[in-house]
PDB file of C-alpha atoms in Angstrom:
ATOM      1  CA  MET W  16     -50.968   1.898 -32.003  1.00 54.00           C
ATOM      2  CA  GLU W  17     -50.446  -1.477 -30.341  1.00 61.00           C
ATOM      3  CA  ALA W  18     -48.067  -1.824 -27.398  1.00 59.00           C
ATOM      4  CA  SER W  19     -45.712  -4.014 -29.440  1.00 71.00           C
ATOM      5  CA  GLU W  20     -45.512  -1.400 -32.212  1.00 77.00           C
ATOM      6  CA  GLU W  21     -44.888   1.363 -29.683  1.00 78.00           C
ATOM      7  CA  LYS W  22     -42.078  -0.684 -28.154  1.00 81.00           C
ATOM      8  CA  VAL W  23     -40.456  -1.166 -31.557  1.00 85.00           C
ATOM      9  CA  ILE W  24     -40.715   2.521 -32.457  1.00 86.00           C
ATOM     10  CA  ASN W  25     -39.224   3.436 -29.082  1.00 85.00           C
ATOM     11  CA  LYS W  26     -36.201   1.286 -29.954  1.00 85.00           C
ATOM     12  CA  ILE W  27     -36.005   2.938 -33.364  1.00 88.00           C
ATOM     13  CA  LEU W  28     -36.044   6.443 -31.882  1.00 89.00           C
ATOM     14  CA  LYS W  29     -33.471   5.612 -29.213  1.00 88.00           C
ATOM     15  CA  GLY W  30     -31.339   3.295 -31.310  1.00 85.00           C
ATOM     16  CA  LEU W  31     -28.501   3.762 -33.759  1.00 84.00           C
ATOM     17  CA  TRP W  32     -29.510   3.857 -37.428  1.00 85.00           C
ATOM     18  CA  LEU W  33     -27.022   2.001 -39.628  1.00 82.00           C
ATOM     19  CA  ASP W  34     -27.119   2.724 -43.337  1.00 76.00           C
ATOM     20  CA  SER W  35     -27.419  -0.576 -45.197  1.00 67.00           C
ATOM     21  CA  GLY W  36     -26.427   0.906 -48.530  1.00 64.00           C
ATOM     22  CA  ALA W  37     -26.532   4.174 -50.425  1.00 63.00           C
ATOM     23  CA  SER W  38     -26.552   5.125 -54.083  1.00 68.00           C
ATOM     24  CA  PHE W  39     -25.799   8.415 -55.799  1.00 72.00           C
ATOM     25  CA  ARG W  40     -28.781  10.493 -56.816  1.00 75.00           C
ATOM     26  CA  GLU W  41     -29.431  12.100 -60.151  1.00 75.00           C
ATOM     27  CA  GLY W  42     -30.526  15.729 -60.312  1.00 76.00           C
ATOM     28  CA  PHE W  43     -33.907  16.662 -58.885  1.00 85.00           C
ATOM     29  CA  PHE W  44     -34.548  19.593 -61.204  1.00 92.00           C
ATOM     30  CA  GLU W  45     -33.224  20.774 -64.552  1.00 92.00           C
ATOM     31  CA  LEU W  46     -31.253  23.499 -62.761  1.00 95.00           C
ATOM     32  CA  SER W  47     -29.403  22.618 -59.567  1.00 95.00           C
ATOM     33  CA  PRO W  48     -28.396  24.760 -56.572  1.00 95.00           C
ATOM     34  CA  ASN W  49     -24.826  24.778 -57.869  1.00 95.00           C
ATOM     35  CA  HIS W  50     -26.007  26.118 -61.231  1.00 96.00           C
ATOM     36  CA  PHE W  51     -27.549  29.134 -59.500  1.00 97.00           C
ATOM     37  CA  LEU W  52     -24.472  29.528 -57.314  1.00 97.00           C
ATOM     38  CA  ARG W  53     -22.234  29.696 -60.388  1.00 98.00           C
ATOM     39  CA  PHE W  54     -24.624  32.189 -61.996  1.00 98.00           C
ATOM     40  CA  ALA W  55     -24.439  34.369 -58.869  1.00 97.00           C
ATOM     41  CA  LYS W  56     -20.640  34.392 -58.836  1.00 97.00           C
ATOM     42  CA  SER W  57     -20.481  35.128 -62.547  1.00 97.00           C
ATOM     43  CA  ASP W  58     -23.005  37.959 -62.208  1.00 97.00           C
ATOM     44  CA  LEU W  59     -21.092  39.561 -59.354  1.00 96.00           C
ATOM     45  CA  ASN W  60     -17.863  39.523 -61.352  1.00 95.00           C
ATOM     46  CA  LEU W  61     -19.481  41.671 -64.056  1.00 95.00           C
ATOM     47  CA  LYS W  62     -19.529  44.577 -61.563  1.00 90.00           C
ATOM     48  CA  THR W  63     -22.603  46.381 -62.872  1.00 93.00           C
ATOM     49  CA  LYS W  64     -25.736  47.367 -60.978  1.00 92.00           C
ATOM     50  CA  ARG W  65     -27.803  44.972 -63.035  1.00 94.00           C
ATOM     51  CA  SER W  66     -25.413  42.062 -62.501  1.00 95.00           C
ATOM     52  CA  THR W  67     -25.228  42.760 -58.747  1.00 94.00           C
ATOM     53  CA  VAL W  68     -29.023  42.592 -58.514  1.00 92.00           C
ATOM     54  CA  ASN W  69     -28.996  39.354 -60.511  1.00 95.00           C
ATOM     55  CA  ALA W  70     -26.239  37.943 -58.296  1.00 95.00           C
ATOM     56  CA  LEU W  71     -28.372  38.407 -55.173  1.00 91.00           C
ATOM     57  CA  SER W  72     -31.397  36.846 -56.859  1.00 92.00           C
ATOM     58  CA  ASN W  73     -29.366  33.839 -57.990  1.00 95.00           C
ATOM     59  CA  ALA W  74     -27.828  33.388 -54.531  1.00 92.00           C
ATOM     60  CA  LYS W  75     -31.331  33.193 -53.093  1.00 90.00           C
ATOM     61  CA  ARG W  76     -32.419  30.806 -55.859  1.00 93.00           C
ATOM     62  CA  ALA W  77     -29.454  28.566 -54.995  1.00 94.00           C
ATOM     63  CA  ILE W  78     -30.615  28.392 -51.379  1.00 91.00           C
ATOM     64  CA  GLU W  79     -34.273  27.910 -52.319  1.00 92.00           C
ATOM     65  CA  CYS W  80     -33.387  25.139 -54.757  1.00 95.00           C
ATOM     66  CA  GLN W  81     -31.300  23.345 -52.120  1.00 94.00           C
ATOM     67  CA  VAL W  82     -34.135  23.681 -49.608  1.00 93.00           C
ATOM     68  CA  ASP W  83     -36.600  22.189 -52.106  1.00 95.00           C
ATOM     69  CA  GLU W  84     -34.248  19.298 -52.839  1.00 95.00           C
ATOM     70  CA  ILE W  85     -33.995  18.554 -49.108  1.00 94.00           C
ATOM     71  CA  LEU W  86     -37.783  18.731 -48.814  1.00 95.00           C
ATOM     72  CA  TYR W  87     -37.991  16.192 -51.625  1.00 94.00           C
ATOM     73  CA  VAL W  88     -35.626  13.840 -49.787  1.00 92.00           C
ATOM     74  CA  LEU W  89     -37.766  14.213 -46.656  1.00 94.00           C
ATOM     75  CA  GLY W  90     -40.967  13.499 -48.570  1.00 94.00           C
ATOM     76  CA  HIS W  91     -42.400  16.999 -48.164  1.00 96.00           C
ATOM     77  CA  TYR W  92     -41.744  18.679 -51.511  1.00 95.00           C
ATOM     78  CA  LYS W  93     -45.176  17.821 -52.917  1.00 94.00           C
ATOM     79  CA  ALA W  94     -46.938  18.841 -49.703  1.00 95.00           C
ATOM     80  CA  ALA W  95     -45.016  22.123 -49.523  1.00 96.00           C
ATOM     81  CA  LYS W  96     -45.956  22.899 -53.109  1.00 95.00           C
ATOM     82  CA  LYS W  97     -49.597  21.917 -52.655  1.00 95.00           C
ATOM     83  CA  GLU W  98     -49.927  23.839 -49.388  1.00 95.00           C
ATOM     84  CA  ARG W  99     -47.947  26.777 -50.812  1.00 96.00           C
ATOM     85  CA  TRP W 100     -45.294  26.955 -48.133  1.00 95.00           C
ATOM     86  CA  ASN W 101     -43.330  30.183 -48.320  1.00 91.00           C
ATOM     87  CA  PHE W 102     -39.572  30.295 -47.812  1.00 87.00           C
ATOM     88  CA  PRO W 103     -39.669  31.108 -44.054  1.00 86.00           C
ATOM     89  CA  LYS W 104     -42.048  28.187 -43.434  1.00 90.00           C
ATOM     90  CA  LYS W 105     -39.729  25.829 -45.305  1.00 91.00           C
ATOM     91  CA  ILE W 106     -36.790  27.035 -43.227  1.00 87.00           C
ATOM     92  CA  GLU W 107     -38.765  26.614 -39.996  1.00 86.00           C
ATOM     93  CA  PHE W 108     -39.596  23.050 -41.011  1.00 92.00           C
ATOM     94  CA  LEU W 109     -35.921  22.263 -41.609  1.00 90.00           C
ATOM     95  CA  LYS W 110     -35.017  23.898 -38.306  1.00 86.00           C
ATOM     96  CA  SER W 111     -37.551  21.681 -36.505  1.00 89.00           C
ATOM     97  CA  LEU W 112     -35.632  18.671 -37.813  1.00 90.00           C
ATOM     98  CA  ASP W 113     -32.267  20.174 -36.770  1.00 86.00           C
ATOM     99  CA  ILE W 114     -31.139  20.312 -40.385  1.00 85.00           C
ATOM    100  CA  THR W 115     -30.310  23.985 -40.470  1.00 73.00           C
ATOM    101  CA  GLY W 116     -30.724  26.943 -38.207  1.00 62.00           C
ATOM    102  CA  PRO W 117     -28.885  30.007 -39.465  1.00 61.00           C
ATOM    103  CA  ASN W 118     -31.165  33.036 -39.243  1.00 70.00           C
ATOM    104  CA  ILE W 119     -29.092  34.659 -41.958  1.00 70.00           C
ATOM    105  CA  LEU W 120     -31.048  32.587 -44.511  1.00 72.00           C
ATOM    106  CA  ASN W 121     -34.164  34.508 -43.595  1.00 72.00           C
ATOM    107  CA  LYS W 122     -32.207  37.768 -43.763  1.00 72.00           C
ATOM    108  CA  ILE W 123     -31.221  37.023 -47.356  1.00 74.00           C
ATOM    109  CA  ASN W 124     -34.854  36.408 -48.199  1.00 71.00           C
ATOM    110  CA  GLN W 125     -35.825  39.697 -46.546  1.00 72.00           C
ATOM    111  CA  LYS W 126     -33.139  41.534 -48.514  1.00 70.00           C
ATOM    112  CA  ARG W 127     -34.437  40.210 -51.802  1.00 71.00           C
ATOM    113  CA  ASN W 128     -37.974  41.124 -50.782  1.00 72.00           C
ATOM    114  CA  LEU W 129     -36.796  44.708 -50.299  1.00 67.00           C
ATOM    115  CA  LEU W 130     -35.207  44.592 -53.733  1.00 69.00           C
ATOM    116  CA  GLU W 131     -38.415  43.322 -55.330  1.00 71.00           C
ATOM    117  CA  HIS W 132     -40.991  45.339 -53.407  1.00 70.00           C
ATOM    118  CA  GLU W 133     -39.178  48.519 -52.391  1.00 71.00           C
ATOM    119  CA  TYR W 134     -36.643  48.726 -55.226  1.00 77.00           C
ATOM    120  CA  GLU W 135     -33.667  48.903 -52.901  1.00 79.00           C
ATOM    121  CA  TYR W 136     -30.284  48.415 -54.541  1.00 85.00           C
ATOM    122  CA  PRO W 137     -28.205  45.776 -52.679  1.00 87.00           C
ATOM    123  CA  LYS W 138     -24.703  46.593 -51.510  1.00 87.00           C
ATOM    124  CA  LYS W 139     -21.863  44.534 -52.949  1.00 90.00           C
ATOM    125  CA  ASP W 140     -20.711  43.234 -49.551  1.00 90.00           C
ATOM    126  CA  GLU W 141     -24.269  42.081 -48.780  1.00 87.00           C
ATOM    127  CA  VAL W 142     -24.393  40.180 -52.059  1.00 90.00           C
ATOM    128  CA  GLU W 143     -20.995  38.625 -51.350  1.00 92.00           C
ATOM    129  CA  THR W 144     -22.321  37.503 -47.958  1.00 89.00           C
ATOM    130  CA  ALA W 145     -25.403  36.020 -49.624  1.00 89.00           C
ATOM    131  CA  ILE W 146     -23.240  34.042 -52.042  1.00 92.00           C
ATOM    132  CA  ASP W 147     -20.981  32.825 -49.220  1.00 90.00           C
ATOM    133  CA  VAL W 148     -23.994  31.708 -47.183  1.00 89.00           C
ATOM    134  CA  ALA W 149     -25.492  29.919 -50.174  1.00 90.00           C
ATOM    135  CA  GLU W 150     -22.233  28.072 -50.763  1.00 91.00           C
ATOM    136  CA  LEU W 151     -21.886  27.118 -47.092  1.00 88.00           C
ATOM    137  CA  PHE W 152     -25.509  25.993 -46.886  1.00 89.00           C
ATOM    138  CA  ILE W 153     -25.218  23.791 -49.975  1.00 90.00           C
ATOM    139  CA  SER W 154     -21.972  22.282 -48.699  1.00 89.00           C
ATOM    140  CA  ALA W 155     -23.380  21.667 -45.205  1.00 86.00           C
ATOM    141  CA  THR W 156     -26.465  19.858 -46.507  1.00 89.00           C
ATOM    142  CA  GLU W 157     -25.067  18.033 -49.533  1.00 88.00           C
ATOM    143  CA  LYS W 158     -25.411  14.627 -47.841  1.00 85.00           C
ATOM    144  CA  PHE W 159     -29.165  14.988 -48.170  1.00 88.00           C
ATOM    145  CA  THR W 160     -29.061  15.566 -51.906  1.00 87.00           C
ATOM    146  CA  GLU W 161     -26.069  13.600 -53.188  1.00 83.00           C
ATOM    147  CA  LYS W 162     -26.821  10.098 -51.914  1.00 74.00           C
ATOM    148  CA  TYR W 163     -29.949   8.033 -51.503  1.00 75.00           C
ATOM    149  CA  CYS W 164     -30.076   6.013 -48.276  1.00 74.00           C
ATOM    150  CA  ASP W 165     -32.978   3.677 -48.862  1.00 70.00           C
ATOM    151  CA  ASN W 166     -32.784   1.389 -45.845  1.00 77.00           C
ATOM    152  CA  PHE W 167     -31.507   1.420 -42.275  1.00 85.00           C
ATOM    153  CA  GLY W 168     -30.913  -1.308 -39.730  1.00 83.00           C
ATOM    154  CA  ILE W 169     -31.342  -0.452 -36.057  1.00 83.00           C
ATOM    155  CA  ASP W 170     -28.940  -1.214 -33.214  1.00 79.00           C
ATOM    156  CA  TYR W 171     -30.354  -0.772 -29.723  1.00 75.00           C
ATOM    157  CA  MET W 172     -28.149  -0.761 -26.625  1.00 68.00           C
ATOM    158  CA  ASP W 173     -25.222  -1.995 -28.744  1.00 62.00           C
ATOM    159  CA  LYS W 174     -27.183  -4.982 -30.022  1.00 67.00           C
ATOM    160  CA  GLU W 175     -28.635  -5.815 -33.408  1.00 67.00           C
ATOM    161  CA  THR W 176     -32.428  -5.780 -33.391  1.00 72.00           C
ATOM    162  CA  ASN W 177     -33.262  -7.009 -36.907  1.00 82.00           C
ATOM    163  CA  ILE W 178     -35.491  -3.955 -37.153  1.00 87.00           C
ATOM    164  CA  SER W 179     -35.450  -2.421 -40.615  1.00 88.00           C
ATOM    165  CA  VAL W 180     -36.622   1.103 -41.464  1.00 91.00           C
ATOM    166  CA  SER W 181     -37.074   2.481 -44.960  1.00 90.00           C
ATOM    167  CA  PHE W 182     -38.572   5.757 -46.130  1.00 92.00           C
ATOM    168  CA  ASP W 183     -40.711   6.158 -49.232  1.00 92.00           C
ATOM    169  CA  GLU W 184     -40.000   9.799 -50.080  1.00 90.00           C
ATOM    170  CA  ASP W 185     -42.456   9.873 -52.990  1.00 91.00           C
ATOM    171  CA  ASN W 186     -45.367   8.945 -50.726  1.00 93.00           C
ATOM    172  CA  CYS W 187     -43.943  10.295 -47.448  1.00 94.00           C
ATOM    173  CA  ILE W 188     -44.288   6.995 -45.573  1.00 95.00           C
ATOM    174  CA  PHE W 189     -41.998   5.053 -43.257  1.00 94.00           C
ATOM    175  CA  GLU W 190     -42.018   1.288 -43.691  1.00 93.00           C
ATOM    176  CA  ILE W 191     -40.934  -0.746 -40.671  1.00 92.00           C
ATOM    177  CA  THR W 192     -40.144  -4.445 -40.549  1.00 90.00           C
ATOM    178  CA  HIS W 193     -39.234  -6.381 -37.412  1.00 86.00           C
ATOM    179  CA  PRO W 194     -39.365  -9.940 -36.069  1.00 84.00           C
ATOM    180  CA  LYS W 195     -42.322 -10.998 -33.965  1.00 80.00           C
ATOM    181  CA  GLU W 196     -41.921 -12.904 -30.731  1.00 76.00           C
ATOM    182  CA  GLU W 197     -42.949 -16.079 -32.540  1.00 78.00           C
ATOM    183  CA  PRO W 198     -39.896 -17.600 -34.279  1.00 79.00           C
ATOM    184  CA  GLY W 199     -39.850 -17.014 -38.019  1.00 80.00           C
ATOM    185  CA  GLN W 200     -42.692 -14.485 -37.935  1.00 83.00           C
ATOM    186  CA  TRP W 201     -42.289 -10.904 -39.158  1.00 87.00           C
ATOM    187  CA  ALA W 202     -44.367  -7.780 -38.696  1.00 87.00           C
ATOM    188  CA  GLU W 203     -44.614  -5.004 -41.244  1.00 90.00           C
ATOM    189  CA  TYR W 204     -46.388  -1.685 -40.912  1.00 88.00           C
ATOM    190  CA  LYS W 205     -46.321   1.839 -42.242  1.00 92.00           C
ATOM    191  CA  ILE W 206     -46.169   5.219 -40.534  1.00 93.00           C
ATOM    192  CA  SER W 207     -47.681   8.064 -42.561  1.00 93.00           C
ATOM    193  CA  ARG W 208     -47.483  11.823 -42.159  1.00 93.00           C
ATOM    194  CA  GLU W 209     -50.746  11.804 -40.168  1.00 92.00           C
ATOM    195  CA  SER W 210     -49.276   9.669 -37.380  1.00 91.00           C
ATOM    196  CA  PRO W 211     -47.998  11.422 -34.215  1.00 90.00           C
ATOM    197  CA  MET W 212     -44.886   9.242 -34.506  1.00 91.00           C
ATOM    198  CA  PHE W 213     -44.071  10.449 -38.014  1.00 94.00           C
ATOM    199  CA  LEU W 214     -42.169  13.656 -37.205  1.00 94.00           C
ATOM    200  CA  PRO W 215     -40.002  12.024 -34.492  1.00 94.00           C
ATOM    201  CA  LEU W 216     -39.121   9.324 -37.027  1.00 94.00           C
ATOM    202  CA  LEU W 217     -38.409  11.922 -39.706  1.00 95.00           C
ATOM    203  CA  LYS W 218     -36.110  13.808 -37.339  1.00 93.00           C
ATOM    204  CA  LYS W 219     -34.247  10.581 -36.586  1.00 92.00           C
ATOM    205  CA  TYR W 220     -34.074   9.831 -40.314  1.00 91.00           C
ATOM    206  CA  ALA W 221     -32.560  13.265 -40.994  1.00 91.00           C
ATOM    207  CA  GLU W 222     -30.028  12.696 -38.226  1.00 89.00           C
ATOM    208  CA  ALA W 223     -29.092   9.327 -39.740  1.00 88.00           C
ATOM    209  CA  ILE W 224     -28.510  10.905 -43.152  1.00 86.00           C
ATOM    210  CA  LYS W 225     -26.247  13.557 -41.624  1.00 83.00           C
ATOM    211  CA  LEU W 226     -24.204  10.857 -39.879  1.00 80.00           C
ATOM    212  CA  SER W 227     -23.991   8.556 -42.896  1.00 73.00           C
ATOM    213  CA  ILE W 228     -20.699   8.249 -44.760  1.00 56.00           C
TER     214      ILE W 228
END
């Protein structure tokens, strides 16, 4: 990486990302996290052993679906699928970007694993907790999945920089545009997942989405 590029990226990482426009997204999958959440609540209301088991499974599906939608927004859904990331690895990835950190998500996954592999019947209060956590998680991360922020301008030290950052989530690439020192000249380059600067940029991108209106 050239010194000029490193200087620009340093401004991007330390600067304020200003959303230059957002549009509402359409659904990622045929069934959404909220579909599974409604299924879970409906199952629990039936008050049978079978419906309680189904309620826990649907609460976990709601969380997993929301996690996958966030991974899609962050350009990692295809990679996670190809590399066969399990649920804990997905959660650890989101934690590394400061998107979510509640350990209770892993506990829900462990509880369902017991249900599937050791045939343990879940208690009603545990299922209610799982549904509550799913609902809170979806609500806390809905900014990632409801709107599409396709471009950001960067302010650095309270000044406009004319630096523009966009993220191609389908190809998992950052595209950066900024003015050169020569008047009227512009530089454009891309930062891919293989670059050591990619994850710091992705973390800043996630932060910008959380702060967007």
